[in-house]
PDB file of C-alpha atoms (C1' of nucleotides) in Angstrom:
ATOM      1  CA  MET A   1      42.402 196.967  89.202  1.00 46.00           C
ATOM      2  CA  ASP A   2      43.984 195.546  86.114  1.00 40.00           C
ATOM      3  CA  TYR A   3      47.041 193.775  87.117  1.00 36.00           C
ATOM      4  CA  PRO A   4      49.331 191.881  84.802  1.00 39.00           C
ATOM      5  CA  GLN A   5      49.269 189.007  87.161  1.00 37.00           C
ATOM      6  CA  ASN A   6      50.526 185.686  86.102  1.00 36.00           C
ATOM      7  CA  PRO A   7      47.603 183.715  84.843  1.00 36.00           C
ATOM      8  CA  LYS A   8      48.561 180.453  86.379  1.00 36.00           C
ATOM      9  CA  PRO A   9      50.606 179.225  89.276  1.00 35.00           C
ATOM     10  CA  SER A  10      53.802 179.451  87.422  1.00 33.00           C
ATOM     11  CA  TYR A  11      56.595 181.868  87.970  1.00 35.00           C
ATOM     12  CA  ASN A  12      57.346 182.457  84.374  1.00 32.00           C
ATOM     13  CA  TYR A  13      57.297 186.182  84.481  1.00 33.00           C
ATOM     14  CA  SER A  14      60.521 187.883  83.655  1.00 32.00           C
ATOM     15  CA  TYR A  15      62.745 188.287  86.537  1.00 34.00           C
ATOM     16  CA  ILE A  16      65.187 191.071  86.966  1.00 34.00           C
ATOM     17  CA  ASN A  17      68.253 189.619  85.442  1.00 34.00           C
ATOM     18  CA  GLU A  18      70.462 189.467  88.400  1.00 37.00           C
ATOM     19  CA  GLY A  19      72.229 186.505  86.898  1.00 36.00           C
ATOM     20  CA  LEU A  20      70.982 184.516  89.861  1.00 39.00           C
ATOM     21  CA  ASP A  21      68.418 181.847  90.003  1.00 40.00           C
ATOM     22  CA  PRO A  22      65.358 183.474  91.392  1.00 41.00           C
ATOM     23  CA  TRP A  23      64.001 180.855  93.654  1.00 42.00           C
ATOM     24  CA  THR A  24      67.047 179.099  95.020  1.00 41.00           C
ATOM     25  CA  THR A  25      68.933 182.230  95.643  1.00 41.00           C
ATOM     26  CA  GLU A  26      66.580 184.961  96.422  1.00 48.00           C
ATOM     27  CA  PHE A  27      64.379 182.987  98.642  1.00 50.00           C
ATOM     28  CA  GLN A  28      65.570 183.721 102.074  1.00 50.00           C
ATOM     29  CA  PRO A  29      63.389 182.153 104.743  1.00 51.00           C
ATOM     30  CA  SER A  30      63.382 183.419 108.222  1.00 45.00           C
ATOM     31  CA  ASP A  31      65.068 186.522 107.272  1.00 44.00           C
ATOM     32  CA  TYR A  32      63.621 188.386 110.174  1.00 45.00           C
ATOM     33  CA  LEU A  33      61.826 185.733 112.030  1.00 47.00           C
ATOM     34  CA  MET A  34      60.798 187.589 115.087  1.00 43.00           C
ATOM     35  CA  LEU A  35      58.687 185.298 117.078  1.00 43.00           C
ATOM     36  CA  ASP A  36      58.298 185.417 120.814  1.00 38.00           C
ATOM     37  CA  ASP A  37      57.349 188.591 122.437  1.00 35.00           C
ATOM     38  CA  GLY A  38      58.343 191.829 120.927  1.00 33.00           C
ATOM     39  CA  PHE A  39      61.545 191.860 122.824  1.00 34.00           C
ATOM     40  CA  GLY A  40      64.083 192.050 120.132  1.00 34.00           C
ATOM     41  CA  GLU A  41      64.102 195.381 118.479  1.00 36.00           C
ATOM     42  CA  GLU A  42      65.139 194.817 114.923  1.00 38.00           C
ATOM     43  CA  ASP A  43      67.196 197.585 113.550  1.00 37.00           C
ATOM     44  CA  SER A  44      65.478 197.599 110.219  1.00 36.00           C
ATOM     45  CA  SER A  45      61.920 196.769 111.331  1.00 35.00           C
ATOM     46  CA  SER A  46      60.393 197.997 114.443  1.00 34.00           C
ATOM     47  CA  GLN A  47      57.004 196.458 113.793  1.00 36.00           C
ATOM     48  CA  ASN A  48      55.994 193.966 116.305  1.00 35.00           C
ATOM     49  CA  MET A  49      54.269 190.860 115.221  1.00 36.00           C
ATOM     50  CA  VAL A  50      51.047 190.769 116.946  1.00 34.00           C
ATOM     51  CA  SER A  51      51.020 188.214 119.661  1.00 32.00           C
ATOM     52  CA  SER A  52      47.444 187.304 119.121  1.00 31.00           C
ATOM     53  CA  GLU A  53      47.019 183.595 118.997  1.00 34.00           C
ATOM     54  CA  GLN A  54      43.849 182.617 117.429  1.00 31.00           C
ATOM     55  CA  VAL A  55      42.541 179.329 118.673  1.00 33.00           C
ATOM     56  CA  ALA A  56      40.802 177.292 116.080  1.00 30.00           C
ATOM     57  CA  SER A  57      37.618 177.370 118.010  1.00 31.00           C
ATOM     58  CA  GLY A  58      35.431 174.763 116.398  1.00 31.00           C
ATOM     59  CA  SER A  59      32.653 176.621 114.807  1.00 32.00           C
ATOM     60  CA  SER A  60      34.009 178.182 111.689  1.00 32.00           C
ATOM     61  CA  THR A  61      30.643 179.574 110.673  1.00 32.00           C
ATOM     62  CA  GLY A  62      29.753 180.272 114.236  1.00 31.00           C
ATOM     63  CA  TYR A  63      31.256 183.670 113.983  1.00 32.00           C
ATOM     64  CA  SER A  64      28.704 185.822 115.547  1.00 34.00           C
ATOM     65  CA  GLY A  65      29.136 189.521 115.614  1.00 34.00           C
ATOM     66  CA  ALA A  66      32.252 191.454 116.112  1.00 35.00           C
ATOM     67  CA  THR A  67      31.941 191.519 119.834  1.00 36.00           C
ATOM     68  CA  SER A  68      32.405 187.861 120.475  1.00 36.00           C
ATOM     69  CA  ARG A  69      35.698 187.854 118.694  1.00 39.00           C
ATOM     70  CA  ASN A  70      37.290 185.393 120.996  1.00 38.00           C
ATOM     71  CA  ASN A  71      36.380 184.783 124.497  1.00 37.00           C
ATOM     72  CA  SER A  72      39.705 183.071 125.107  1.00 37.00           C
ATOM     73  CA  MET A  73      41.442 186.313 124.869  1.00 38.00           C
ATOM     74  CA  GLN A  74      44.186 185.573 127.263  1.00 39.00           C
ATOM     75  CA  ASN A  75      47.003 187.824 128.037  1.00 39.00           C
ATOM     76  CA  GLY A  76      50.554 187.224 127.036  1.00 39.00           C
ATOM     77  CA  VAL A  77      50.676 184.609 129.752  1.00 42.00           C
ATOM     78  CA  ASN A  78      50.567 181.298 128.045  1.00 42.00           C
ATOM     79  CA  LYS A  79      49.009 179.148 130.639  1.00 41.00           C
ATOM     80  CA  ASN A  80      47.481 176.341 128.738  1.00 44.00           C
ATOM     81  CA  LYS A  81      47.462 177.083 125.074  1.00 46.00           C
ATOM     82  CA  THR A  82      46.691 174.018 123.151  1.00 49.00           C
ATOM     83  CA  GLU A  83      47.424 175.669 119.866  1.00 51.00           C
ATOM     84  CA  GLU A  84      50.898 176.840 119.310  1.00 59.00           C
ATOM     85  CA  GLU A  85      51.207 179.863 117.158  1.00 64.00           C
ATOM     86  CA  HIS A  86      52.997 179.043 114.019  1.00 74.00           C
ATOM     87  CA  ARG A  87      54.380 181.959 112.311  1.00 80.00           C
ATOM     88  CA  VAL A  88      56.655 181.988 109.334  1.00 81.00           C
ATOM     89  CA  ALA A  89      57.910 185.177 107.860  1.00 83.00           C
ATOM     90  CA  PHE A  90      60.180 185.496 104.958  1.00 82.00           C
ATOM     91  CA  ARG A  91      61.155 187.919 102.281  1.00 82.00           C
ATOM     92  CA  THR A  92      61.050 187.256  98.592  1.00 79.00           C
ATOM     93  CA  LYS A  93      62.330 189.248  95.746  1.00 79.00           C
ATOM     94  CA  SER A  94      59.466 189.680  93.439  1.00 71.00           C
ATOM     95  CA  ASP A  95      57.770 192.414  91.559  1.00 72.00           C
ATOM     96  CA  LEU A  96      54.428 190.840  92.012  1.00 72.00           C
ATOM     97  CA  GLU A  97      52.902 190.237  95.433  1.00 67.00           C
ATOM     98  CA  ILE A  98      50.384 187.808  94.054  1.00 74.00           C
ATOM     99  CA  MET A  99      52.333 184.697  94.699  1.00 71.00           C
ATOM    100  CA  ASP A 100      50.532 181.428  94.387  1.00 74.00           C
ATOM    101  CA  ASP A 101      51.990 179.043  96.874  1.00 77.00           C
ATOM    102  CA  GLY A 102      49.604 176.156  96.219  1.00 80.00           C
ATOM    103  CA  TYR A 103      46.868 177.267  98.457  1.00 85.00           C
ATOM    104  CA  LYS A 104      43.841 179.311  97.782  1.00 88.00           C
ATOM    105  CA  TRP A 105      43.708 182.538  99.593  1.00 91.00           C
ATOM    106  CA  ARG A 106      40.863 184.949 100.029  1.00 93.00           C
ATOM    107  CA  LYS A 107      41.709 188.534 100.678  1.00 94.00           C
ATOM    108  CA  TYR A 108      39.874 190.030 103.562  1.00 94.00           C
ATOM    109  CA  GLY A 109      41.573 193.228 104.316  1.00 94.00           C
ATOM    110  CA  LYS A 110      44.052 195.852 103.320  1.00 94.00           C
ATOM    111  CA  LYS A 111      45.703 198.269 105.579  1.00 93.00           C
ATOM    112  CA  SER A 112      48.378 200.853 105.255  1.00 90.00           C
ATOM    113  CA  VAL A 113      50.933 200.577 107.969  1.00 88.00           C
ATOM    114  CA  LYS A 114      52.460 203.600 109.465  1.00 86.00           C
ATOM    115  CA  ASN A 115      56.001 204.404 108.476  1.00 81.00           C
ATOM    116  CA  SER A 116      55.596 202.694 105.256  1.00 83.00           C
ATOM    117  CA  PRO A 117      54.149 203.886 102.019  1.00 85.00           C
ATOM    118  CA  ASN A 118      53.075 200.397 101.052  1.00 88.00           C
ATOM    119  CA  PRO A 119      49.876 198.855 102.116  1.00 90.00           C
ATOM    120  CA  ARG A 120      49.542 195.503 103.739  1.00 93.00           C
ATOM    121  CA  ASN A 121      47.213 192.808 102.451  1.00 94.00           C
ATOM    122  CA  TYR A 122      45.542 190.235 104.573  1.00 95.00           C
ATOM    123  CA  TYR A 123      44.577 186.874 103.225  1.00 94.00           C
ATOM    124  CA  LYS A 124      42.943 183.870 104.693  1.00 92.00           C
ATOM    125  CA  CYS A 125      42.978 180.320 103.485  1.00 90.00           C
ATOM    126  CA  SER A 126      39.740 179.701 101.640  1.00 84.00           C
ATOM    127  CA  SER A 127      39.353 176.141 102.836  1.00 81.00           C
ATOM    128  CA  SER A 128      36.660 175.790 105.398  1.00 73.00           C
ATOM    129  CA  GLY A 129      37.911 175.076 108.852  1.00 75.00           C
ATOM    130  CA  CYS A 130      41.346 176.188 107.951  1.00 82.00           C
ATOM    131  CA  ASN A 131      42.175 179.364 109.777  1.00 82.00           C
ATOM    132  CA  VAL A 132      45.586 179.962 108.294  1.00 89.00           C
ATOM    133  CA  LYS A 133      46.186 183.590 107.614  1.00 91.00           C
ATOM    134  CA  LYS A 134      48.716 185.298 105.432  1.00 92.00           C
ATOM    135  CA  ARG A 135      50.044 188.787 105.405  1.00 92.00           C
ATOM    136  CA  VAL A 136      51.711 190.299 102.414  1.00 92.00           C
ATOM    137  CA  GLU A 137      53.346 193.622 102.161  1.00 90.00           C
ATOM    138  CA  ARG A 138      56.242 195.223 100.385  1.00 89.00           C
ATOM    139  CA  ASP A 139      59.451 195.989 102.161  1.00 85.00           C
ATOM    140  CA  ARG A 140      59.381 199.531 103.336  1.00 80.00           C
ATOM    141  CA  GLU A 141      63.085 199.845 102.494  1.00 79.00           C
ATOM    142  CA  ASP A 142      63.393 197.945  99.298  1.00 79.00           C
ATOM    143  CA  SER A 143      60.227 197.943  97.314  1.00 77.00           C
ATOM    144  CA  ARG A 144      61.659 195.168  95.293  1.00 80.00           C
ATOM    145  CA  TYR A 145      61.106 192.733  98.066  1.00 84.00           C
ATOM    146  CA  VAL A 146      57.842 191.296  99.305  1.00 87.00           C
ATOM    147  CA  LEU A 147      57.367 190.421 102.940  1.00 88.00           C
ATOM    148  CA  THR A 148      55.140 187.487 103.471  1.00 89.00           C
ATOM    149  CA  SER A 149      54.006 186.145 106.817  1.00 89.00           C
ATOM    150  CA  TYR A 150      52.112 182.981 107.304  1.00 88.00           C
ATOM    151  CA  ASP A 151      50.063 182.430 110.461  1.00 86.00           C
ATOM    152  CA  GLY A 152      49.005 178.969 111.393  1.00 85.00           C
ATOM    153  CA  VAL A 153      49.170 175.471 109.991  1.00 80.00           C
ATOM    154  CA  HIS A 154      46.964 174.130 107.313  1.00 80.00           C
ATOM    155  CA  ASN A 155      44.674 171.341 108.419  1.00 74.00           C
ATOM    156  CA  HIS A 156      44.413 170.053 104.836  1.00 79.00           C
ATOM    157  CA  GLU A 157      46.739 169.338 102.015  1.00 68.00           C
ATOM    158  CA  SER A 158      47.630 171.679  99.272  1.00 66.00           C
ATOM    159  CA  PRO A 159      45.517 171.394  96.195  1.00 60.00           C
ATOM    160  CA  CYS A 160      48.736 171.152  94.251  1.00 64.00           C
ATOM    161  CA  MET A 161      49.859 168.156  96.194  1.00 60.00           C
ATOM    162  CA  VAL A 162      50.501 165.253  93.962  1.00 59.00           C
ATOM    163  CA  TYR A 163      50.788 161.610  94.818  1.00 56.00           C
ATOM    164  CA  TYR A 164      52.901 159.150  92.997  1.00 53.00           C
ATOM    165  CA  ASN A 165      51.644 155.563  93.324  1.00 51.00           C
ATOM    166  CA  ASN A 166      50.433 156.071  96.878  1.00 54.00           C
ATOM    167  CA  GLN A 167      54.008 156.671  97.746  1.00 55.00           C
ATOM    168  CA  MET A 168      55.250 159.459  99.868  1.00 56.00           C
ATOM    169  CA  PRO A 169      53.429 162.628  98.846  1.00 53.00           C
ATOM    170  CA  LEU A 170      55.439 164.915  96.742  1.00 52.00           C
ATOM    171  CA  MET A 171      54.817 168.501  96.177  1.00 52.00           C
ATOM    172  CA  ALA A 172      54.363 170.064  92.866  1.00 49.00           C
ATOM    173  CA  SER A 173      57.255 172.064  91.677  1.00 45.00           C
ATOM    174  CA  ASN A 174      55.536 175.327  92.420  1.00 44.00           C
ATOM    175  CA  ALA A 175      54.107 174.474  95.779  1.00 43.00           C
ATOM    176  CA  TRP A 176      55.517 173.921  99.197  1.00 46.00           C
ATOM    177  CA  THR A 177      54.058 173.306 102.512  1.00 42.00           C
ATOM    178  CA  LEU A 178      54.169 175.837 105.283  1.00 40.00           C
ATOM    179  CA  GLN A 179      55.187 173.305 107.854  1.00 41.00           C
ATOM    180  CA  PRO A 180      58.190 174.607 109.642  1.00 40.00           C
ATOM    181  CA  SER A 181      59.770 171.228 109.349  1.00 37.00           C
ATOM    182  CA  SER A 182      59.687 171.173 105.625  1.00 37.00           C
ATOM    183  CA  LEU A 183      60.719 174.747 105.394  1.00 38.00           C
ATOM    184  CA  HIS A 184      64.335 174.026 105.695  1.00 39.00           C
ATOM    185  CA  SER A 185      64.631 171.527 102.940  1.00 37.00           C
ATOM    186  CA  SER A 186      63.832 173.357  99.822  1.00 37.00           C
ATOM    187  CA  SER A 187      62.884 170.569  97.414  1.00 38.00           C
ATOM    188  CA  PHE A 188      61.662 172.711  94.629  1.00 40.00           C
ATOM    189  CA  SER A 189      62.292 170.710  91.573  1.00 41.00           C
TER     190      SER A 189
ATOM    191  C1'  DC B   1      23.939 184.647  89.106  1.00 54.80           C
ATOM    192  C1'  DG B   2      27.304 183.118  92.457  1.00 54.80           C
ATOM    193  C1'  DA B   3      31.738 183.975  94.207  1.00 54.80           C
ATOM    194  C1'  DA B   4      35.686 186.732  95.169  1.00 54.80           C
ATOM    195  C1'  DT B   5      37.521 191.327  95.984  1.00 54.80           C
ATOM    196  C1'  DT B   6      37.293 196.071  97.453  1.00 54.80           C
ATOM    197  C1'  DT B   7      37.276 199.465 100.862  1.00 54.80           C
ATOM    198  C1'  DG B   8      35.716 202.210 104.743  1.00 54.80           C
ATOM    199  C1'  DA B   9      34.211 201.267 109.346  1.00 54.80           C
ATOM    200  C1'  DC B  10      34.767 199.094 113.531  1.00 54.80           C
ATOM    201  C1'  DC B  11      37.046 196.774 117.293  1.00 54.80           C
ATOM    202  C1'  DG B  12      40.515 195.966 120.740  1.00 54.80           C
ATOM    203  C1'  DG B  13      45.220 196.465 122.674  1.00 54.80           C
ATOM    204  C1'  DC B  14      48.784 199.406 124.007  1.00 54.80           C
ATOM    205  C1'  DG B  15      51.090 203.788 125.115  1.00 54.80           C
ATOM    206  C1'  DC B  16      50.826 208.226 126.835  1.00 54.80           C
TER     207       DC B  16
ATOM    208  C1'  DG C   1      40.723 208.118 129.627  1.00 54.80           C
ATOM    209  C1'  DC C   2      41.977 209.182 125.048  1.00 54.80           C
ATOM    210  C1'  DG C   3      44.077 208.468 120.799  1.00 54.80           C
ATOM    211  C1'  DC C   4      47.087 205.855 117.832  1.00 54.80           C
ATOM    212  C1'  DC C   5      47.686 201.697 115.381  1.00 54.80           C
ATOM    213  C1'  DG C   6      47.099 197.184 113.525  1.00 54.80           C
ATOM    214  C1'  DG C   7      43.691 193.557 112.420  1.00 54.80           C
ATOM    215  C1'  DT C   8      39.076 192.111 110.902  1.00 54.80           C
ATOM    216  C1'  DC C   9      34.335 192.621 109.282  1.00 54.80           C
ATOM    217  C1'  DA C  10      30.958 193.199 105.955  1.00 54.80           C
ATOM    218  C1'  DA C  11      28.261 195.821 102.540  1.00 54.80           C
ATOM    219  C1'  DA C  12      28.891 196.973  98.048  1.00 54.80           C
ATOM    220  C1'  DT C  13      31.000 196.216  93.886  1.00 54.80           C
ATOM    221  C1'  DT C  14      33.374 193.744  90.449  1.00 54.80           C
ATOM    222  C1'  DC C  15      34.573 189.501  88.270  1.00 54.80           C
ATOM    223  C1'  DG C  16      34.011 184.945  85.952  1.00 54.80           C
TER     224       DG C  16
END
DNA sequence: CGAATTTGACCGGCGC
DNA sequence: GCGCCGGTCAAATTCG
């Protein structure tokens, strides 16, 4: 698949000249942040975020067979979950869905969702022991938008993280953490 | 030659 | 109980 993807983590490709700054304006986090159970029926999107919480069960390589997926497959009743499910979903205006956010992702699946002509790609953080997953698909309504969903919290820093004199860690201009706390303050530049 | 992607198969939940 | 549907696996293939 030859794709004119951007060679490096830099968003230099030509944007649709909307006369708007692409990243500070078009980036709308938590556009449809449907957490919780699938109670709220969104008018535009009827897909329900899967309520499967994956516990970071120790052995990363200990994956054995497809049957022993997760013995802790509890029901929706959250009795004693130690791991909260961190989900962040947002929508970005981009013509490319290959967005480098500072982490290395390994694609592990592609599926076409019903009611949408666009397939959905599944990525996983390539760092060992980091079970953060990522889901990328195009908006079924506006194919100009890309719906990205992050699942989990990284247990390591971004490879693009830069340190200035052992001071407070600063992020590179083209990288941002997925921590929900730092999601609000968009310190891009 | 090793690593990452591709892609169909498979698995498990949920609705009927 | 069966079939739909979304998520993941893993063998094969491609890529660097």
